[in-house]
Every structure is written in C-alpha cells, then in structure tokens.
Amino acid sequence: MTEVVSPTAAASGASATERFQERAKGSAAADAARVDAIATDALAALHEVVRKHQLTYDEYNAFKAWLIRVGEDGEWPLFLDVFLEHEVEKVANASREGTVGSIEGPYYVEGAPEFGAEGTLPMRDGEPGVPLRFFGQIRSVSGEPLPGAVVDFWQADDNGLYSQFAPGIPEWNLRGRFTTEADGNFSIHTIHPAPYQIPTDGATGALIAAAGWHAWRPAHLHIKVSAPGHQLITTQLYFDGGEHVGDDIATAVKDALILSPTSVGDGEEVRYDFVLDPA
C-alpha cells in the first residue's frame, strides 16, 4: 500500500504563492480612488471590531504575530481563497444569467494537457477512487450549442490531494483541458474526488483551531469554461449527500452546483450542462 504524504502548509503555501505571483504579473495599475475607498472602509471595519470587542494589547500583538506567520508560511492565497473569495465571487457574478459561479481556490495551474471533446484525465496506474464519467454540453444563454468551447478541469484525488501541491503526485495528475464538439458536447473520464482538510499545520490552521472551527471542504470538481464571444465562468461542482456539503469551510457550495451521479457498472456518471453569458 502506497503511503500518503500530506502537503505541509509551508510547502503547499509556497507553491500557491509562487503560482499566484506569476499569474498576477502585468496586472493593471490600481486606481487611486478605488484604493482609497476600499482601504478606508476596510480599516474602518477593523476599527469597529477593535471597539466592539475591546481588543487588548496582548490580543493585538498576537494578531500581528499571526499576520507575520501567514506570510512566512506562504498562506495568503489559501487564507484569502478560503475566507474571502466566496464574497468576491458573488459580487463578480451577480449579473450572470447562465451557470452559477463559485470560487477558483488556490490550486489552479495553467497549461494542463489538451484533449479533444472526450478523454481520460492523466492518472497513475491503479489510481484509487470510484471511476466517474462527467459529461455535458456548453450552450449560450440563448440556447445555441457552443463548438470549440474549452473546459479546463482539475480536482483532488481520492486522498484529497492536488498534483503540483502535494509530494509524490505526477505533475498533471487529474488535470486537463477539453474542447467541445460541433454540438457543444464534452465527456471527461476521471475518479470521484474525496473531501479534504485544508493544510492545518500553518497559520490558517492555527486560526481555525483557536476559533474551534473545522477545516474541511466537501468533495468537488473544479471547472473553468470559456468560449469565443462569451464570459469565462469559474465554478465548482459538489456531490449530493457528501460530507461537509452543508458546512464547507470555504462557504462556496450553492444548491445549483450539486450533482447527483448515477451508478453505472463499477463506477458513476453524471451530466452537467454549462450556460455561458455573452461577453
């Protein structure tokens, strides 16, 4: 039996931070008026917390030490994606008519292997987990199928670990990009992922333990769907009846994103159609 080695907060955090910084290169310069408005309100909210809870100097110094540790552990992408991104996502996608969005999270990697409309994700020999066929159609909000749409897909394995963020897993394990046929259809062969704890040995885990929270995310599939002339949608899909669907630490589950697979032979299959808004 292969030993499962969980990623440390420092190792996975450093990887997430490095990838985020690479993707953020060349970002547009911030608008001074927006920075002023947002920073002023954020500081005012923190000031209100200090007054409301009568923060002591011991607590203030503990907070400073914790902030320093978040940076040292490389956990800002993890912490912000778990506790803040779900609200940013709601604002960003509030006007969408098509598929409901969800958070991207810290474990996306660009450049996954390319497949056609149907294929099997890269896996290890004997990849553990129940086989899962995930298929569907990409359409516009007006109903037309979208040929050449791209489904960028990634997920954790049966131990809740992500390739490129946990040791001993092949680089592109359970990651791939699929391109729809003329009828907008796609089909992905993979395995049913597992629920997982976010890394708990770093600063984020220290906060979770101190607050008496749990650190679990429900099993989910990550998808980015794009097509020419349409808005990209980033979302996650969950499984009906799965552990922590009702108490996700990242507060990212939505009813419209819950799948109900059916048993087929020694595995499962489930359909989910994506509807894209015009650009």
PDB file of C-alpha atoms in Angstrom:
ATOM      1  CA  MET A   1       0.000   0.000   0.000  1.00  0.00           C
ATOM      2  CA  THR A   2       1.369   3.409  -1.009  1.00  0.00           C
ATOM      3  CA  GLU A   3       1.978   5.796   1.866  1.00  0.00           C
ATOM      4  CA  VAL A   4       0.003   9.012   1.548  1.00  0.00           C
ATOM      5  CA  VAL A   5       2.141  12.055   2.326  1.00  0.00           C
ATOM      6  CA  SER A   6       0.075  15.154   3.038  1.00  0.00           C
ATOM      7  CA  PRO A   7       1.457  18.518   1.968  1.00  0.00           C
ATOM      8  CA  THR A   8       2.719  20.800   4.700  1.00  0.00           C
ATOM      9  CA  ALA A   9       1.321  24.302   4.959  1.00  0.00           C
ATOM     10  CA  ALA A  10       4.731  25.757   4.113  1.00  0.00           C
ATOM     11  CA  ALA A  11       5.225  23.556   1.024  1.00  0.00           C
ATOM     12  CA  SER A  12       1.739  23.922  -0.442  1.00  0.00           C
ATOM     13  CA  GLY A  13       1.567  27.589   0.586  1.00  0.00           C
ATOM     14  CA  ALA A  14       4.864  28.399  -1.084  1.00  0.00           C
ATOM     15  CA  SER A  15       3.689  26.706  -4.282  1.00  0.00           C
ATOM     16  CA  ALA A  16       0.338  28.531  -4.242  1.00  0.00           C
ATOM     17  CA  THR A  17       2.028  31.872  -3.587  1.00  0.00           C
ATOM     18  CA  GLU A  18       4.573  31.366  -6.372  1.00  0.00           C
ATOM     19  CA  ARG A  19       1.878  30.472  -8.907  1.00  0.00           C
ATOM     20  CA  PHE A  20      -0.332  33.371  -7.870  1.00  0.00           C
ATOM     21  CA  GLN A  21       2.531  35.838  -8.183  1.00  0.00           C
ATOM     22  CA  GLU A  22       3.381  34.522 -11.639  1.00  0.00           C
ATOM     23  CA  ARG A  23      -0.215  34.878 -12.819  1.00  0.00           C
ATOM     24  CA  ALA A  24      -0.518  38.341 -11.269  1.00  0.00           C
ATOM     25  CA  LYS A  25       2.440  39.743 -13.209  1.00  0.00           C
ATOM     26  CA  GLY A  26       1.397  42.546 -15.519  1.00  0.00           C
ATOM     27  CA  SER A  27      -1.833  43.292 -13.656  1.00  0.00           C
ATOM     28  CA  ALA A  28      -3.311  46.695 -14.382  1.00  0.00           C
ATOM     29  CA  ALA A  29      -2.266  49.556 -12.107  1.00  0.00           C
ATOM     30  CA  ALA A  30      -4.677  50.226  -9.259  1.00  0.00           C
ATOM     31  CA  ASP A  31      -6.988  53.232  -9.464  1.00  0.00           C
ATOM     32  CA  ALA A  32      -6.122  55.596  -6.607  1.00  0.00           C
ATOM     33  CA  ALA A  33      -9.733  56.490  -5.901  1.00  0.00           C
ATOM     34  CA  ARG A  34     -10.705  52.823  -5.636  1.00  0.00           C
ATOM     35  CA  VAL A  35      -7.750  52.057  -3.372  1.00  0.00           C
ATOM     36  CA  ASP A  36      -8.663  54.997  -1.147  1.00  0.00           C
ATOM     37  CA  ALA A  37     -12.325  53.977  -0.886  1.00  0.00           C
ATOM     38  CA  ILE A  38     -11.725  50.273  -0.285  1.00  0.00           C
ATOM     39  CA  ALA A  39      -8.785  50.687   2.108  1.00  0.00           C
ATOM     40  CA  THR A  40     -10.610  53.370   4.108  1.00  0.00           C
ATOM     41  CA  ASP A  41     -13.691  51.187   4.542  1.00  0.00           C
ATOM     42  CA  ALA A  42     -11.623  48.080   5.355  1.00  0.00           C
ATOM     43  CA  LEU A  43      -9.701  49.934   8.060  1.00  0.00           C
ATOM     44  CA  ALA A  44     -12.914  51.432   9.435  1.00  0.00           C
ATOM     45  CA  ALA A  45     -14.372  47.909   9.691  1.00  0.00           C
ATOM     46  CA  LEU A  46     -11.292  46.737  11.613  1.00  0.00           C
ATOM     47  CA  HIS A  47     -11.504  49.759  13.899  1.00  0.00           C
ATOM     48  CA  GLU A  48     -15.109  48.827  14.651  1.00  0.00           C
ATOM     49  CA  VAL A  49     -14.034  45.268  15.527  1.00  0.00           C
ATOM     50  CA  VAL A  50     -11.429  46.663  17.950  1.00  0.00           C
ATOM     51  CA  ARG A  51     -14.053  48.832  19.657  1.00  0.00           C
ATOM     52  CA  LYS A  52     -16.799  46.205  19.651  1.00  0.00           C
ATOM     53  CA  HIS A  53     -14.617  43.535  21.261  1.00  0.00           C
ATOM     54  CA  GLN A  54     -12.436  45.874  23.353  1.00  0.00           C
ATOM     55  CA  LEU A  55      -9.257  44.413  21.894  1.00  0.00           C
ATOM     56  CA  THR A  56      -6.377  44.206  24.391  1.00  0.00           C
ATOM     57  CA  TYR A  57      -2.714  44.834  23.587  1.00  0.00           C
ATOM     58  CA  ASP A  58      -1.971  41.140  24.142  1.00  0.00           C
ATOM     59  CA  GLU A  59      -4.608  40.246  21.542  1.00  0.00           C
ATOM     60  CA  TYR A  60      -3.361  42.966  19.188  1.00  0.00           C
ATOM     61  CA  ASN A  61       0.216  41.679  19.404  1.00  0.00           C
ATOM     62  CA  ALA A  62      -0.963  38.093  18.890  1.00  0.00           C
ATOM     63  CA  PHE A  63      -2.810  39.290  15.778  1.00  0.00           C
ATOM     64  CA  LYS A  64       0.346  40.953  14.435  1.00  0.00           C
ATOM     65  CA  ALA A  65       2.381  37.805  15.070  1.00  0.00           C
ATOM     66  CA  TRP A  66      -0.246  35.731  13.277  1.00  0.00           C
ATOM     67  CA  LEU A  67      -0.246  38.053  10.242  1.00  0.00           C
ATOM     68  CA  ILE A  68       3.537  37.704  10.025  1.00  0.00           C
ATOM     69  CA  ARG A  69       3.224  33.915  10.217  1.00  0.00           C
ATOM     70  CA  VAL A  70       0.658  33.823   7.384  1.00  0.00           C
ATOM     71  CA  GLY A  71       3.247  35.462   5.148  1.00  0.00           C
ATOM     72  CA  GLU A  72       6.092  33.262   6.353  1.00  0.00           C
ATOM     73  CA  ASP A  73       4.008  30.148   5.644  1.00  0.00           C
ATOM     74  CA  GLY A  74       3.091  31.462   2.182  1.00  0.00           C
ATOM     75  CA  GLU A  75      -0.563  31.067   3.117  1.00  0.00           C
ATOM     76  CA  TRP A  76      -2.116  34.309   1.924  1.00  0.00           C
ATOM     77  CA  PRO A  77      -3.570  32.615  -1.200  1.00  0.00           C
ATOM     78  CA  LEU A  78      -5.015  29.805   0.950  1.00  0.00           C
ATOM     79  CA  PHE A  79      -6.375  32.068   3.688  1.00  0.00           C
ATOM     80  CA  LEU A  80      -7.950  34.609   1.316  1.00  0.00           C
ATOM     81  CA  ASP A  81      -9.387  31.986  -1.040  1.00  0.00           C
ATOM     82  CA  VAL A  82     -10.959  30.081   1.858  1.00  0.00           C
ATOM     83  CA  PHE A  83     -12.371  33.013   3.826  1.00  0.00           C
ATOM     84  CA  LEU A  84     -12.841  35.909   1.400  1.00  0.00           C
ATOM     85  CA  GLU A  85     -13.071  34.737  -2.201  1.00  0.00           C
ATOM     86  CA  HIS A  86     -16.667  33.478  -1.933  1.00  0.00           C
ATOM     87  CA  GLU A  87     -17.890  37.046  -1.347  1.00  0.00           C
ATOM     88  CA  VAL A  88     -15.757  38.442  -4.192  1.00  0.00           C
ATOM     89  CA  GLU A  89     -17.187  35.729  -6.459  1.00  0.00           C
ATOM     90  CA  LYS A  90     -20.778  36.620  -5.533  1.00  0.00           C
ATOM     91  CA  VAL A  91     -20.187  40.266  -6.445  1.00  0.00           C
ATOM     92  CA  ALA A  92     -18.328  39.426  -9.663  1.00  0.00           C
ATOM     93  CA  ASN A  93     -21.033  37.072 -10.933  1.00  0.00           C
ATOM     94  CA  ALA A  94     -24.148  38.801  -9.574  1.00  0.00           C
ATOM     95  CA  SER A  95     -25.448  39.783 -13.026  1.00  0.00           C
ATOM     96  CA  ARG A  96     -24.916  36.438 -14.763  1.00  0.00           C
ATOM     97  CA  GLU A  97     -27.888  34.723 -16.374  1.00  0.00           C
ATOM     98  CA  GLY A  98     -26.064  31.470 -17.119  1.00  0.00           C
ATOM     99  CA  THR A  99     -24.218  28.943 -14.996  1.00  0.00           C
ATOM    100  CA  VAL A 100     -23.648  29.833 -11.366  1.00  0.00           C
ATOM    101  CA  GLY A 101     -20.050  30.563 -10.405  1.00  0.00           C
ATOM    102  CA  SER A 102     -18.020  29.530  -7.392  1.00  0.00           C
ATOM    103  CA  ILE A 103     -14.513  30.131  -6.088  1.00  0.00           C
ATOM    104  CA  GLU A 104     -11.369  29.190  -8.009  1.00  0.00           C
ATOM    105  CA  GLY A 105      -9.327  28.384  -4.914  1.00  0.00           C
ATOM    106  CA  PRO A 106      -5.524  28.307  -4.656  1.00  0.00           C
ATOM    107  CA  TYR A 107      -4.815  25.093  -6.609  1.00  0.00           C
ATOM    108  CA  TYR A 108      -5.425  26.045 -10.246  1.00  0.00           C
ATOM    109  CA  VAL A 109      -2.498  25.585 -12.653  1.00  0.00           C
ATOM    110  CA  GLU A 110      -2.452  26.891 -16.219  1.00  0.00           C
ATOM    111  CA  GLY A 111      -1.276  24.784 -19.143  1.00  0.00           C
ATOM    112  CA  ALA A 112      -2.895  21.423 -18.381  1.00  0.00           C
ATOM    113  CA  PRO A 113      -2.705  18.717 -21.094  1.00  0.00           C
ATOM    114  CA  GLU A 114      -5.092  19.227 -24.020  1.00  0.00           C
ATOM    115  CA  PHE A 115      -7.722  16.703 -25.028  1.00  0.00           C
ATOM    116  CA  GLY A 116     -10.471  16.663 -27.595  1.00  0.00           C
ATOM    117  CA  ALA A 117     -14.137  16.530 -26.735  1.00  0.00           C
ATOM    118  CA  GLU A 118     -13.704  13.255 -24.825  1.00  0.00           C
ATOM    119  CA  GLY A 119     -10.781  11.879 -22.885  1.00  0.00           C
ATOM    120  CA  THR A 120      -9.423  10.437 -19.668  1.00  0.00           C
ATOM    121  CA  LEU A 121      -7.580  12.674 -17.232  1.00  0.00           C
ATOM    122  CA  PRO A 122      -3.927  11.813 -16.586  1.00  0.00           C
ATOM    123  CA  MET A 123      -3.810   9.272 -13.748  1.00  0.00           C
ATOM    124  CA  ARG A 124      -1.366   6.994 -12.009  1.00  0.00           C
ATOM    125  CA  ASP A 125      -1.514   3.246 -12.605  1.00  0.00           C
ATOM    126  CA  GLY A 126      -4.247   1.967 -10.319  1.00  0.00           C
ATOM    127  CA  GLU A 127      -5.407   5.477  -9.406  1.00  0.00           C
ATOM    128  CA  PRO A 128      -7.579   4.950  -6.300  1.00  0.00           C
ATOM    129  CA  GLY A 129     -11.188   6.100  -6.383  1.00  0.00           C
ATOM    130  CA  VAL A 130     -14.528   5.239  -7.934  1.00  0.00           C
ATOM    131  CA  PRO A 131     -14.467   5.797 -11.725  1.00  0.00           C
ATOM    132  CA  LEU A 132     -16.556   8.800 -12.742  1.00  0.00           C
ATOM    133  CA  ARG A 133     -17.694   9.926 -16.176  1.00  0.00           C
ATOM    134  CA  PHE A 134     -18.533  13.640 -16.142  1.00  0.00           C
ATOM    135  CA  PHE A 135     -20.195  14.897 -19.312  1.00  0.00           C
ATOM    136  CA  GLY A 136     -22.438  17.620 -20.629  1.00  0.00           C
ATOM    137  CA  GLN A 137     -22.979  20.375 -23.162  1.00  0.00           C
ATOM    138  CA  ILE A 138     -21.837  24.004 -23.378  1.00  0.00           C
ATOM    139  CA  ARG A 139     -24.529  26.421 -24.589  1.00  0.00           C
ATOM    140  CA  SER A 140     -25.086  30.152 -24.770  1.00  0.00           C
ATOM    141  CA  VAL A 141     -27.856  31.767 -22.738  1.00  0.00           C
ATOM    142  CA  SER A 142     -29.873  31.926 -25.965  1.00  0.00           C
ATOM    143  CA  GLY A 143     -29.697  28.135 -26.238  1.00  0.00           C
ATOM    144  CA  GLU A 144     -27.227  27.553 -29.074  1.00  0.00           C
ATOM    145  CA  PRO A 145     -24.544  24.917 -28.511  1.00  0.00           C
ATOM    146  CA  LEU A 146     -21.010  26.312 -28.452  1.00  0.00           C
ATOM    147  CA  PRO A 147     -18.481  24.344 -30.512  1.00  0.00           C
ATOM    148  CA  GLY A 148     -14.837  24.844 -29.607  1.00  0.00           C
ATOM    149  CA  ALA A 149     -15.624  25.819 -26.013  1.00  0.00           C
ATOM    150  CA  VAL A 150     -12.841  24.945 -23.567  1.00  0.00           C
ATOM    151  CA  VAL A 151     -13.459  23.033 -20.342  1.00  0.00           C
ATOM    152  CA  ASP A 152     -10.421  23.488 -18.063  1.00  0.00           C
ATOM    153  CA  PHE A 153     -10.771  20.833 -15.363  1.00  0.00           C
ATOM    154  CA  TRP A 154      -8.872  19.948 -12.175  1.00  0.00           C
ATOM    155  CA  GLN A 155      -9.597  18.094  -8.956  1.00  0.00           C
ATOM    156  CA  ALA A 156      -8.163  16.438  -5.859  1.00  0.00           C
ATOM    157  CA  ASP A 157      -7.507  12.711  -5.788  1.00  0.00           C
ATOM    158  CA  ASP A 158      -9.124  10.055  -3.600  1.00  0.00           C
ATOM    159  CA  ASN A 159      -6.942  11.233  -0.700  1.00  0.00           C
ATOM    160  CA  GLY A 160      -7.947  14.887  -1.132  1.00  0.00           C
ATOM    161  CA  LEU A 161      -4.561  15.899  -2.578  1.00  0.00           C
ATOM    162  CA  TYR A 162      -3.772  18.042  -5.640  1.00  0.00           C
ATOM    163  CA  SER A 163      -0.970  17.440  -8.106  1.00  0.00           C
ATOM    164  CA  GLN A 164       1.753  20.120  -8.006  1.00  0.00           C
ATOM    165  CA  PHE A 165       0.759  20.985  -4.424  1.00  0.00           C
ATOM    166  CA  ALA A 166       1.388  17.651  -2.678  1.00  0.00           C
ATOM    167  CA  PRO A 167       4.520  15.490  -2.864  1.00  0.00           C
ATOM    168  CA  GLY A 168       4.791  12.318  -4.896  1.00  0.00           C
ATOM    169  CA  ILE A 169       1.980  13.014  -7.382  1.00  0.00           C
ATOM    170  CA  PRO A 170       2.711  13.255 -11.137  1.00  0.00           C
ATOM    171  CA  GLU A 171       2.708  16.821 -12.440  1.00  0.00           C
ATOM    172  CA  TRP A 172      -0.609  16.824 -14.316  1.00  0.00           C
ATOM    173  CA  ASN A 173      -2.460  14.142 -12.375  1.00  0.00           C
ATOM    174  CA  LEU A 174      -6.240  14.721 -12.635  1.00  0.00           C
ATOM    175  CA  ARG A 175      -5.866  17.918 -14.678  1.00  0.00           C
ATOM    176  CA  GLY A 176      -6.866  18.512 -18.294  1.00  0.00           C
ATOM    177  CA  ARG A 177      -8.405  20.820 -20.916  1.00  0.00           C
ATOM    178  CA  PHE A 178     -11.225  19.600 -23.162  1.00  0.00           C
ATOM    179  CA  THR A 179     -12.645  21.225 -26.319  1.00  0.00           C
ATOM    180  CA  THR A 180     -16.290  20.717 -27.263  1.00  0.00           C
ATOM    181  CA  GLU A 181     -17.550  19.199 -30.483  1.00  0.00           C
ATOM    182  CA  ALA A 182     -19.831  20.952 -33.006  1.00  0.00           C
ATOM    183  CA  ASP A 183     -22.810  20.124 -30.778  1.00  0.00           C
ATOM    184  CA  GLY A 184     -21.125  21.630 -27.704  1.00  0.00           C
ATOM    185  CA  ASN A 185     -20.696  18.250 -26.021  1.00  0.00           C
ATOM    186  CA  PHE A 186     -17.787  17.013 -23.905  1.00  0.00           C
ATOM    187  CA  SER A 187     -17.045  13.908 -21.831  1.00  0.00           C
ATOM    188  CA  ILE A 188     -14.386  13.534 -19.110  1.00  0.00           C
ATOM    189  CA  HIS A 189     -13.321  10.245 -17.536  1.00  0.00           C
ATOM    190  CA  THR A 190     -11.921  10.671 -14.035  1.00  0.00           C
ATOM    191  CA  ILE A 191     -12.473   9.443 -10.475  1.00  0.00           C
ATOM    192  CA  HIS A 192     -14.795  10.635  -7.720  1.00  0.00           C
ATOM    193  CA  PRO A 193     -12.733  13.022  -5.554  1.00  0.00           C
ATOM    194  CA  ALA A 194     -12.641  12.968  -1.757  1.00  0.00           C
ATOM    195  CA  PRO A 195     -13.425  15.617   0.848  1.00  0.00           C
ATOM    196  CA  TYR A 196     -10.258  17.068   2.312  1.00  0.00           C
ATOM    197  CA  GLN A 197      -8.870  19.222   5.077  1.00  0.00           C
ATOM    198  CA  ILE A 198      -7.059  22.344   4.025  1.00  0.00           C
ATOM    199  CA  PRO A 199      -3.477  22.316   5.454  1.00  0.00           C
ATOM    200  CA  THR A 200      -3.739  22.810   9.206  1.00  0.00           C
ATOM    201  CA  ASP A 201      -0.102  22.925  10.349  1.00  0.00           C
ATOM    202  CA  GLY A 202       0.369  26.588   9.369  1.00  0.00           C
ATOM    203  CA  ALA A 203      -1.097  29.966  10.267  1.00  0.00           C
ATOM    204  CA  THR A 204      -4.526  29.284   8.722  1.00  0.00           C
ATOM    205  CA  GLY A 205      -4.786  26.054  10.693  1.00  0.00           C
ATOM    206  CA  ALA A 206      -3.777  27.874  13.882  1.00  0.00           C
ATOM    207  CA  LEU A 207      -6.654  30.323  13.429  1.00  0.00           C
ATOM    208  CA  ILE A 208      -9.110  27.502  12.701  1.00  0.00           C
ATOM    209  CA  ALA A 209      -8.032  25.600  15.823  1.00  0.00           C
ATOM    210  CA  ALA A 210      -8.113  28.691  18.031  1.00  0.00           C
ATOM    211  CA  ALA A 211     -11.634  29.517  16.851  1.00  0.00           C
ATOM    212  CA  GLY A 212     -12.890  25.940  17.243  1.00  0.00           C
ATOM    213  CA  TRP A 213     -13.812  25.587  13.562  1.00  0.00           C
ATOM    214  CA  HIS A 214     -13.318  22.557  11.305  1.00  0.00           C
ATOM    215  CA  ALA A 215     -11.022  22.716   8.257  1.00  0.00           C
ATOM    216  CA  TRP A 216     -12.930  20.514   5.793  1.00  0.00           C
ATOM    217  CA  ARG A 217     -14.037  21.078   2.229  1.00  0.00           C
ATOM    218  CA  PRO A 218     -16.573  18.758   0.559  1.00  0.00           C
ATOM    219  CA  ALA A 219     -15.565  16.665  -2.443  1.00  0.00           C
ATOM    220  CA  HIS A 220     -15.726  18.792  -5.578  1.00  0.00           C
ATOM    221  CA  LEU A 221     -14.725  19.215  -9.206  1.00  0.00           C
ATOM    222  CA  HIS A 222     -13.121  22.454 -10.435  1.00  0.00           C
ATOM    223  CA  ILE A 223     -14.052  23.820 -13.858  1.00  0.00           C
ATOM    224  CA  LYS A 224     -13.327  26.893 -15.929  1.00  0.00           C
ATOM    225  CA  VAL A 225     -15.438  27.115 -19.090  1.00  0.00           C
ATOM    226  CA  SER A 226     -14.749  29.590 -21.880  1.00  0.00           C
ATOM    227  CA  ALA A 227     -15.822  30.168 -25.478  1.00  0.00           C
ATOM    228  CA  PRO A 228     -15.198  32.938 -28.025  1.00  0.00           C
ATOM    229  CA  GLY A 229     -17.586  35.851 -27.541  1.00  0.00           C
ATOM    230  CA  HIS A 230     -18.675  34.662 -24.099  1.00  0.00           C
ATOM    231  CA  GLN A 231     -17.723  35.304 -20.495  1.00  0.00           C
ATOM    232  CA  LEU A 232     -15.495  32.749 -18.825  1.00  0.00           C
ATOM    233  CA  ILE A 233     -17.143  31.060 -15.854  1.00  0.00           C
ATOM    234  CA  THR A 234     -15.164  29.551 -12.971  1.00  0.00           C
ATOM    235  CA  THR A 235     -17.086  27.193 -10.736  1.00  0.00           C
ATOM    236  CA  GLN A 236     -17.040  24.065  -8.561  1.00  0.00           C
ATOM    237  CA  LEU A 237     -19.413  21.118  -8.564  1.00  0.00           C
ATOM    238  CA  TYR A 238     -20.278  19.124  -5.430  1.00  0.00           C
ATOM    239  CA  PHE A 239     -21.962  15.792  -4.706  1.00  0.00           C
ATOM    240  CA  ASP A 240     -25.398  15.346  -3.189  1.00  0.00           C
ATOM    241  CA  GLY A 241     -25.181  13.858   0.297  1.00  0.00           C
ATOM    242  CA  GLY A 242     -21.427  14.311   0.503  1.00  0.00           C
ATOM    243  CA  GLU A 243     -19.670  15.126   3.756  1.00  0.00           C
ATOM    244  CA  HIS A 244     -19.418  18.855   4.531  1.00  0.00           C
ATOM    245  CA  VAL A 245     -21.654  19.943   1.650  1.00  0.00           C
ATOM    246  CA  GLY A 246     -23.668  21.740   4.329  1.00  0.00           C
ATOM    247  CA  ASP A 247     -20.745  23.221   6.270  1.00  0.00           C
ATOM    248  CA  ASP A 248     -17.954  23.919   3.784  1.00  0.00           C
ATOM    249  CA  ILE A 249     -15.125  25.861   5.461  1.00  0.00           C
ATOM    250  CA  ALA A 250     -14.845  27.972   2.281  1.00  0.00           C
ATOM    251  CA  THR A 251     -18.612  28.742   2.163  1.00  0.00           C
ATOM    252  CA  ALA A 252     -18.578  28.021  -1.585  1.00  0.00           C
ATOM    253  CA  VAL A 253     -21.371  25.438  -2.024  1.00  0.00           C
ATOM    254  CA  LYS A 254     -24.527  26.512  -3.890  1.00  0.00           C
ATOM    255  CA  ASP A 255     -27.622  24.400  -4.495  1.00  0.00           C
ATOM    256  CA  ALA A 256     -27.360  24.828  -8.281  1.00  0.00           C
ATOM    257  CA  LEU A 257     -23.884  23.262  -8.203  1.00  0.00           C
ATOM    258  CA  ILE A 258     -24.761  19.962  -6.506  1.00  0.00           C
ATOM    259  CA  LEU A 259     -24.511  16.829  -8.644  1.00  0.00           C
ATOM    260  CA  SER A 260     -26.434  13.565  -8.262  1.00  0.00           C
ATOM    261  CA  PRO A 261     -24.414  10.832 -10.020  1.00  0.00           C
ATOM    262  CA  THR A 262     -25.951   7.521 -11.070  1.00  0.00           C
ATOM    263  CA  SER A 263     -24.252   4.137 -10.726  1.00  0.00           C
ATOM    264  CA  VAL A 264     -23.012   2.598 -13.970  1.00  0.00           C
ATOM    265  CA  GLY A 265     -21.152  -0.716 -13.829  1.00  0.00           C
ATOM    266  CA  ASP A 266     -18.270  -0.334 -11.383  1.00  0.00           C
ATOM    267  CA  GLY A 267     -18.438   3.464 -11.422  1.00  0.00           C
ATOM    268  CA  GLU A 268     -20.649   6.523 -11.730  1.00  0.00           C
ATOM    269  CA  GLU A 269     -21.672   9.050 -14.325  1.00  0.00           C
ATOM    270  CA  VAL A 270     -23.229  12.474 -14.095  1.00  0.00           C
ATOM    271  CA  ARG A 271     -24.251  15.159 -16.574  1.00  0.00           C
ATOM    272  CA  TYR A 272     -23.942  18.889 -16.065  1.00  0.00           C
ATOM    273  CA  ASP A 273     -24.583  21.470 -18.791  1.00  0.00           C
ATOM    274  CA  PHE A 274     -22.904  24.872 -18.721  1.00  0.00           C
ATOM    275  CA  VAL A 275     -24.579  28.031 -19.982  1.00  0.00           C
ATOM    276  CA  LEU A 276     -22.346  30.980 -20.855  1.00  0.00           C
ATOM    277  CA  ASP A 277     -23.272  34.645 -20.872  1.00  0.00           C
ATOM    278  CA  PRO A 278     -22.231  36.808 -23.814  1.00  0.00           C
ATOM    279  CA  ALA A 279     -19.097  38.875 -23.385  1.00  0.00           C
TER     280      ALA A 279
END
